[in-house]
Amino acid sequence: MGPFLLRQITLISNASAGGGRAGRRARDLANRLVSRELSVDHHPTNSADEARQVVLDAVASSCECLCVAGGDGTIRNVLDLVASTDTPLAVLPSGRGNDFVRAIGGPSSVDRVAQAIQCMAIRRVDLGAVNGSLFATVAGCGLDAEVGRLTEGGSAFGSTAGYLVQAIRSISSFLGYVIRVEVDGRVVWDGDTTLVACANTSTYGGGFMIAPGADPTDGLLDVCVIKRVSRIKALSLLPQLAVGEHTGHPDVTFYQGESVRITSEELLHAVADGDVVGQIPLQITTRASVLDVITECS
C-alpha cells in the first residue's frame, strides 16, 4: 500500500520572516508537495491579521494539514486558532530562532518537511499561556524581556550569539527588579531578581538553553529564577546560560509546576516566544497535550 495522500494542505508564509527567507522556502515547499501529488494552497501573508484569517478559514474547512513557514513569532500568532483542533501543524522553519521546531523534533530542510507532511507522523505537545495568550517556547520577564523589547522587530534575537550581544548591551543599564514568584500556589521566590523564565521548551532566542530539562510533552513548565547579580557576575553567567551549564549555579534556581504567578510593584514587560506580550502581573500556565504537530518520519 502506498503512502496516505492528503487531499488539502494550507501553507502560509510570513513575507518578512527571516529577511524574506520564509517566502522563498515556502514556494520551494509548495512545488515539492505538488511533485508528491499533494494538493497545496499557498498563502503569502503580509500581516499577522491576514495570516490569522487564512488559518481560521483553513480550520473551518477541515484542512488536513496547516503548514507555517516562519519563525517562533509566526507560529505564536496562530497557536490559539489551531490548538485543540483536529488540524495538525507542520512548520517550515524560516525565521531567525526556530526553537520550537527543534524542541518537537521537526524537520528543518524543505525536502524533509515535504516528506514529513506526506508521512503524517504526528506528535501531541504542550503549549504555555501567559495571561491567556498561548506561547510555544518560553515566557518570562526581567533581563530577557528587556532584550526582547530592545530587539523586537529586529534581527538580533534569533541566534544564540545575537541574544548574547543584546543581553550584554542590556546588562550595562539593567538594575534588576524585586519580583515575587508563585508556583502552583506556593511562593518560591520573593526578592531581587535578574530574570524569571517559564519554559515549555529548553531553548529560546535561537538556541539559548535557559531550561535544559524542559520537555514540551510532560505537562509542566520549567521555571528558571536568577537572582539579582552584579554586572560582572551577570556577564560571566551568560555563556553558561547559553549552553545550559547554569543548573548548579548558586544564583540560579529551578522549579516545575503547572501554574506560575509573577508579580512586582515595578512596571515590567513580559516576553513570550521572543515578542513583548504585555506587562506584569503575569499568570503563566501549561496547556497539556493541546497541539498536534508533524515531526520527522521514522
Short mmCIF file of C-alpha atoms in Angstrom, two decimals:
data_model
loop_
_atom_site.label_atom_id
_atom_site.label_comp_id
_atom_site.label_asym_id
_atom_site.label_seq_id
_atom_site.Cartn_x
_atom_site.Cartn_y
_atom_site.Cartn_z
CA MET A 1 0.00 0.00 0.00
CA GLY A 2 1.35 3.45 -0.91
CA PRO A 3 1.52 6.42 1.45
CA PHE A 4 -1.68 8.11 2.57
CA LEU A 5 -2.04 11.24 0.46
CA LEU A 6 -3.64 14.33 1.92
CA ARG A 7 -6.39 15.99 -0.04
CA GLN A 8 -5.55 19.53 1.03
CA ILE A 9 -2.67 21.37 2.70
CA THR A 10 -2.82 25.04 3.62
CA LEU A 11 0.59 26.72 3.59
CA ILE A 12 1.12 30.20 4.98
CA SER A 13 4.36 32.16 4.84
CA ASN A 14 5.37 35.31 6.65
CA ALA A 15 6.78 37.62 4.00
CA SER A 16 9.07 39.35 6.50
CA ALA A 17 10.29 36.31 8.45
CA GLY A 18 13.98 35.57 8.08
CA GLY A 19 14.53 38.57 5.84
CA GLY A 20 12.29 37.11 3.12
CA ARG A 21 13.65 33.59 3.52
CA ALA A 22 10.25 32.26 4.62
CA GLY A 23 8.60 33.20 1.34
CA ARG A 24 11.34 31.62 -0.76
CA ARG A 25 11.32 28.39 1.23
CA ALA A 26 7.52 28.25 1.17
CA ARG A 27 7.44 28.46 -2.63
CA ASP A 28 10.01 25.68 -2.82
CA LEU A 29 7.96 23.56 -0.41
CA ALA A 30 4.76 24.13 -2.38
CA ASN A 31 6.45 22.88 -5.54
CA ARG A 32 7.81 19.80 -3.77
CA LEU A 33 4.41 18.97 -2.29
CA VAL A 34 2.80 19.19 -5.72
CA SER A 35 5.53 16.90 -7.10
CA ARG A 36 4.46 14.39 -4.44
CA GLU A 37 0.89 14.62 -5.78
CA LEU A 38 -0.35 16.55 -2.77
CA SER A 39 -2.74 19.47 -3.07
CA VAL A 40 -1.42 22.70 -1.56
CA ASP A 41 -2.91 26.16 -1.21
CA HIS A 42 -0.09 28.66 -0.55
CA HIS A 43 -0.94 31.99 1.07
CA PRO A 44 1.94 34.50 1.36
CA THR A 45 0.86 36.90 4.11
CA ASN A 46 1.97 40.42 4.93
CA SER A 47 0.39 40.90 8.34
CA ALA A 48 -0.50 38.95 11.46
CA ASP A 49 -4.20 39.58 10.88
CA GLU A 50 -4.00 38.27 7.32
CA ALA A 51 -2.29 35.09 8.49
CA ARG A 52 -4.88 34.55 11.21
CA GLN A 53 -7.74 34.86 8.74
CA VAL A 54 -6.16 32.26 6.46
CA VAL A 55 -5.79 29.87 9.41
CA LEU A 56 -9.37 30.49 10.56
CA ASP A 57 -10.65 29.62 7.09
CA ALA A 58 -8.40 26.55 6.86
CA VAL A 59 -9.51 25.12 10.20
CA ALA A 60 -13.17 25.84 9.43
CA SER A 61 -12.87 23.95 6.14
CA SER A 62 -11.36 20.90 7.90
CA CYS A 63 -7.96 21.34 6.29
CA GLU A 64 -5.93 18.14 6.72
CA CYS A 65 -2.69 19.98 7.47
CA LEU A 66 -1.68 23.55 8.22
CA CYS A 67 1.94 24.37 7.42
CA VAL A 68 3.51 27.58 8.69
CA ALA A 69 6.69 28.95 7.11
CA GLY A 70 8.31 31.34 9.56
CA GLY A 71 9.86 31.54 13.00
CA ASP A 72 8.63 31.21 16.56
CA GLY A 73 6.78 34.53 16.42
CA THR A 74 4.89 33.49 13.29
CA ILE A 75 3.87 30.26 14.98
CA ARG A 76 2.73 32.02 18.15
CA ASN A 77 0.46 34.28 16.11
CA VAL A 78 -1.75 31.35 15.07
CA LEU A 79 -1.46 28.97 18.04
CA ASP A 80 -4.82 29.86 19.55
CA LEU A 81 -6.53 29.09 16.24
CA VAL A 82 -5.07 25.63 15.70
CA ALA A 83 -4.62 24.35 19.28
CA SER A 84 -7.31 21.91 20.46
CA THR A 85 -8.48 21.29 16.89
CA ASP A 86 -8.17 18.29 14.60
CA THR A 87 -5.79 20.18 12.29
CA PRO A 88 -2.14 19.13 12.68
CA LEU A 89 0.54 21.79 12.41
CA ALA A 90 3.65 21.42 10.28
CA VAL A 91 6.41 24.01 10.47
CA LEU A 92 8.87 25.01 7.78
CA PRO A 93 11.50 26.74 9.95
CA SER A 94 12.32 30.01 8.23
CA GLY A 95 12.73 32.58 10.98
CA ARG A 96 15.75 33.60 12.98
CA GLY A 97 15.03 31.49 16.06
CA ASN A 98 13.16 28.27 15.23
CA ASP A 99 13.44 26.93 18.80
CA PHE A 100 10.00 25.29 18.73
CA VAL A 101 10.83 23.12 15.72
CA ARG A 102 14.00 21.87 17.38
CA ALA A 103 12.11 21.09 20.58
CA ILE A 104 9.45 18.97 18.90
CA GLY A 105 11.86 17.08 16.65
CA GLY A 106 10.54 18.67 13.49
CA PRO A 107 12.43 18.55 10.19
CA SER A 108 14.39 21.57 9.02
CA SER A 109 15.04 21.14 5.30
CA VAL A 110 12.37 21.81 2.69
CA ASP A 111 12.52 18.28 1.32
CA ARG A 112 12.24 16.66 4.75
CA VAL A 113 9.28 18.88 5.65
CA ALA A 114 7.56 17.75 2.45
CA GLN A 115 8.32 14.14 3.33
CA ALA A 116 7.01 14.61 6.87
CA ILE A 117 3.75 16.10 5.62
CA GLN A 118 3.31 13.14 3.31
CA CYS A 119 4.06 10.65 6.10
CA MET A 120 1.91 12.47 8.68
CA ALA A 121 3.92 11.40 11.74
CA ILE A 122 2.01 13.28 14.44
CA ARG A 123 3.13 14.12 17.96
CA ARG A 124 0.94 15.81 20.56
CA VAL A 125 2.70 18.54 22.54
CA ASP A 126 2.06 21.08 25.27
CA LEU A 127 1.83 24.83 25.00
CA GLY A 128 2.02 27.57 27.58
CA ALA A 129 -0.29 30.51 28.17
CA VAL A 130 0.67 33.91 29.56
CA ASN A 131 -2.34 35.92 30.72
CA GLY A 132 -4.42 33.73 28.42
CA SER A 133 -2.24 34.17 25.32
CA LEU A 134 -0.65 30.96 24.05
CA PHE A 135 3.07 30.56 23.51
CA ALA A 136 5.22 27.68 22.28
CA THR A 137 8.66 28.10 23.86
CA VAL A 138 9.39 30.40 26.82
CA ALA A 139 7.66 33.30 28.57
CA GLY A 140 9.01 35.48 31.33
CA CYS A 141 10.25 38.84 32.49
CA GLY A 142 13.37 40.64 33.61
CA LEU A 143 16.56 40.81 31.60
CA ASP A 144 15.32 38.60 28.77
CA ALA A 145 12.20 40.75 28.41
CA GLU A 146 14.44 43.80 28.11
CA VAL A 147 16.41 42.03 25.39
CA GLY A 148 13.16 41.15 23.63
CA ARG A 149 11.87 44.71 23.96
CA LEU A 150 15.07 46.17 22.51
CA THR A 151 15.26 43.72 19.61
CA GLU A 152 11.58 43.29 18.76
CA GLY A 153 11.22 43.56 15.01
CA GLY A 154 14.98 43.39 14.58
CA SER A 155 17.41 40.65 13.67
CA ALA A 156 19.47 40.07 16.77
CA PHE A 157 17.12 37.96 18.88
CA GLY A 158 17.20 35.00 16.52
CA SER A 159 20.51 33.38 17.37
CA THR A 160 22.45 32.49 20.49
CA ALA A 161 25.22 34.89 19.50
CA GLY A 162 22.71 37.64 18.76
CA TYR A 163 20.96 37.10 22.06
CA LEU A 164 24.28 37.29 23.91
CA VAL A 165 25.18 40.56 22.20
CA GLN A 166 21.87 42.16 23.11
CA ALA A 167 21.98 40.75 26.65
CA ILE A 168 25.44 42.25 27.19
CA ARG A 169 24.17 45.61 25.97
CA SER A 170 21.14 45.37 28.27
CA ILE A 171 23.24 44.42 31.31
CA SER A 172 25.11 47.71 31.10
CA SER A 173 21.96 49.57 32.18
CA PHE A 174 19.90 46.79 33.80
CA LEU A 175 19.38 47.16 37.55
CA GLY A 176 17.16 44.17 38.28
CA TYR A 177 13.74 44.10 39.94
CA VAL A 178 12.03 42.90 43.08
CA ILE A 179 9.84 40.04 41.85
CA ARG A 180 7.56 37.55 43.59
CA VAL A 181 7.12 34.11 42.02
CA GLU A 182 4.46 31.57 42.97
CA VAL A 183 4.46 28.05 41.52
CA ASP A 184 1.25 26.04 41.91
CA GLY A 185 0.14 28.44 44.65
CA ARG A 186 3.36 28.28 46.67
CA VAL A 187 5.71 31.26 46.97
CA VAL A 188 9.12 30.05 45.80
CA TRP A 189 10.87 33.38 45.35
CA ASP A 190 10.38 36.94 46.58
CA GLY A 191 13.37 39.21 46.14
CA ASP A 192 15.86 40.95 43.90
CA THR A 193 15.79 39.30 40.50
CA THR A 194 17.60 39.33 37.18
CA LEU A 195 15.09 37.22 35.27
CA VAL A 196 12.28 34.70 35.54
CA ALA A 197 11.75 32.32 32.60
CA CYS A 198 8.86 29.86 32.35
CA ALA A 199 9.86 27.26 29.80
CA ASN A 200 7.81 24.84 27.74
CA THR A 201 10.93 24.09 25.69
CA SER A 202 14.57 24.04 26.73
CA THR A 203 15.72 26.87 24.45
CA TYR A 204 14.69 30.27 23.21
CA GLY A 205 16.38 33.18 21.48
CA GLY A 206 17.78 30.94 18.75
CA GLY A 207 19.23 28.14 20.87
CA PHE A 208 19.81 29.87 24.22
CA MET A 209 19.38 26.94 26.65
CA ILE A 210 17.62 28.57 29.58
CA ALA A 211 15.94 25.39 30.91
CA PRO A 212 17.85 22.23 29.91
CA GLY A 213 15.28 19.91 31.47
CA ALA A 214 12.17 21.40 29.88
CA ASP A 215 10.06 18.91 27.93
CA PRO A 216 7.08 20.03 25.79
CA THR A 217 5.28 16.73 26.45
CA ASP A 218 5.43 16.46 30.26
CA GLY A 219 2.55 18.80 31.12
CA LEU A 220 4.82 21.05 33.20
CA LEU A 221 6.60 24.37 32.97
CA ASP A 222 10.25 24.56 33.99
CA VAL A 223 10.78 27.82 35.87
CA CYS A 224 14.25 29.37 35.97
CA VAL A 225 14.82 32.16 38.50
CA ILE A 226 18.08 34.08 38.53
CA LYS A 227 18.55 36.36 41.49
CA ARG A 228 19.98 39.83 41.08
CA VAL A 229 23.71 39.65 40.46
CA SER A 230 26.41 42.20 39.77
CA ARG A 231 27.04 43.22 36.18
CA ILE A 232 30.38 41.43 36.23
CA LYS A 233 28.80 38.23 37.53
CA ALA A 234 25.97 38.52 35.01
CA LEU A 235 28.47 38.76 32.17
CA SER A 236 30.27 35.65 33.41
CA LEU A 237 26.97 33.79 33.80
CA LEU A 238 25.67 34.48 30.28
CA PRO A 239 27.93 31.97 28.46
CA GLN A 240 26.83 29.27 30.92
CA LEU A 241 23.18 30.09 30.28
CA ALA A 242 23.73 29.85 26.54
CA VAL A 243 24.77 26.19 26.71
CA GLY A 244 22.74 25.05 29.73
CA GLU A 245 25.64 24.82 32.19
CA HIS A 246 24.00 27.01 34.84
CA THR A 247 21.90 24.36 36.56
CA GLY A 248 24.21 24.15 39.58
CA HIS A 249 24.98 27.85 39.82
CA PRO A 250 24.32 29.27 43.32
CA ASP A 251 22.41 32.26 41.93
CA VAL A 252 20.09 30.12 39.79
CA THR A 253 17.14 28.03 40.98
CA PHE A 254 14.70 25.82 39.07
CA TYR A 255 11.14 24.81 39.81
CA GLN A 256 8.46 22.84 37.99
CA GLY A 257 4.73 23.32 38.00
CA GLU A 258 1.53 23.74 36.06
CA SER A 259 0.84 27.34 37.08
CA VAL A 260 3.14 30.30 37.75
CA ARG A 261 2.17 33.73 39.02
CA ILE A 262 4.68 36.58 38.75
CA THR A 263 4.08 39.91 40.46
CA SER A 264 6.02 43.05 41.23
CA GLU A 265 5.37 46.60 42.36
CA GLU A 266 7.54 47.74 39.46
CA LEU A 267 6.46 48.12 35.84
CA LEU A 268 7.87 45.10 34.00
CA HIS A 269 7.45 43.96 30.43
CA ALA A 270 6.75 40.32 29.62
CA VAL A 271 8.11 38.40 26.65
CA ALA A 272 6.89 35.18 25.01
CA ASP A 273 8.43 33.42 22.01
CA GLY A 274 10.75 36.41 21.61
CA ASP A 275 7.96 39.01 21.41
CA VAL A 276 6.84 41.51 24.04
CA VAL A 277 3.33 40.46 25.05
CA GLY A 278 2.33 42.76 27.89
CA GLN A 279 3.21 43.68 31.44
CA ILE A 280 3.19 42.26 34.96
CA PRO A 281 1.27 40.77 36.74
CA LEU A 282 1.64 37.50 34.84
CA GLN A 283 -0.34 34.30 35.15
CA ILE A 284 1.52 31.62 33.20
CA THR A 285 0.05 28.15 32.85
CA THR A 286 0.72 24.98 30.93
CA ARG A 287 -1.80 23.68 28.40
CA ALA A 288 -1.03 19.99 28.24
CA SER A 289 -1.35 17.99 25.01
CA VAL A 290 -3.28 20.64 23.08
CA LEU A 291 -1.38 20.75 19.78
CA ASP A 292 -0.80 18.09 17.15
CA VAL A 293 2.48 18.68 15.32
CA ILE A 294 4.04 16.89 12.37
CA THR A 295 7.51 15.56 13.09
CA GLU A 296 10.24 13.70 11.22
CA CYS A 297 9.26 10.46 9.51
CA SER A 298 10.59 7.43 11.35
#
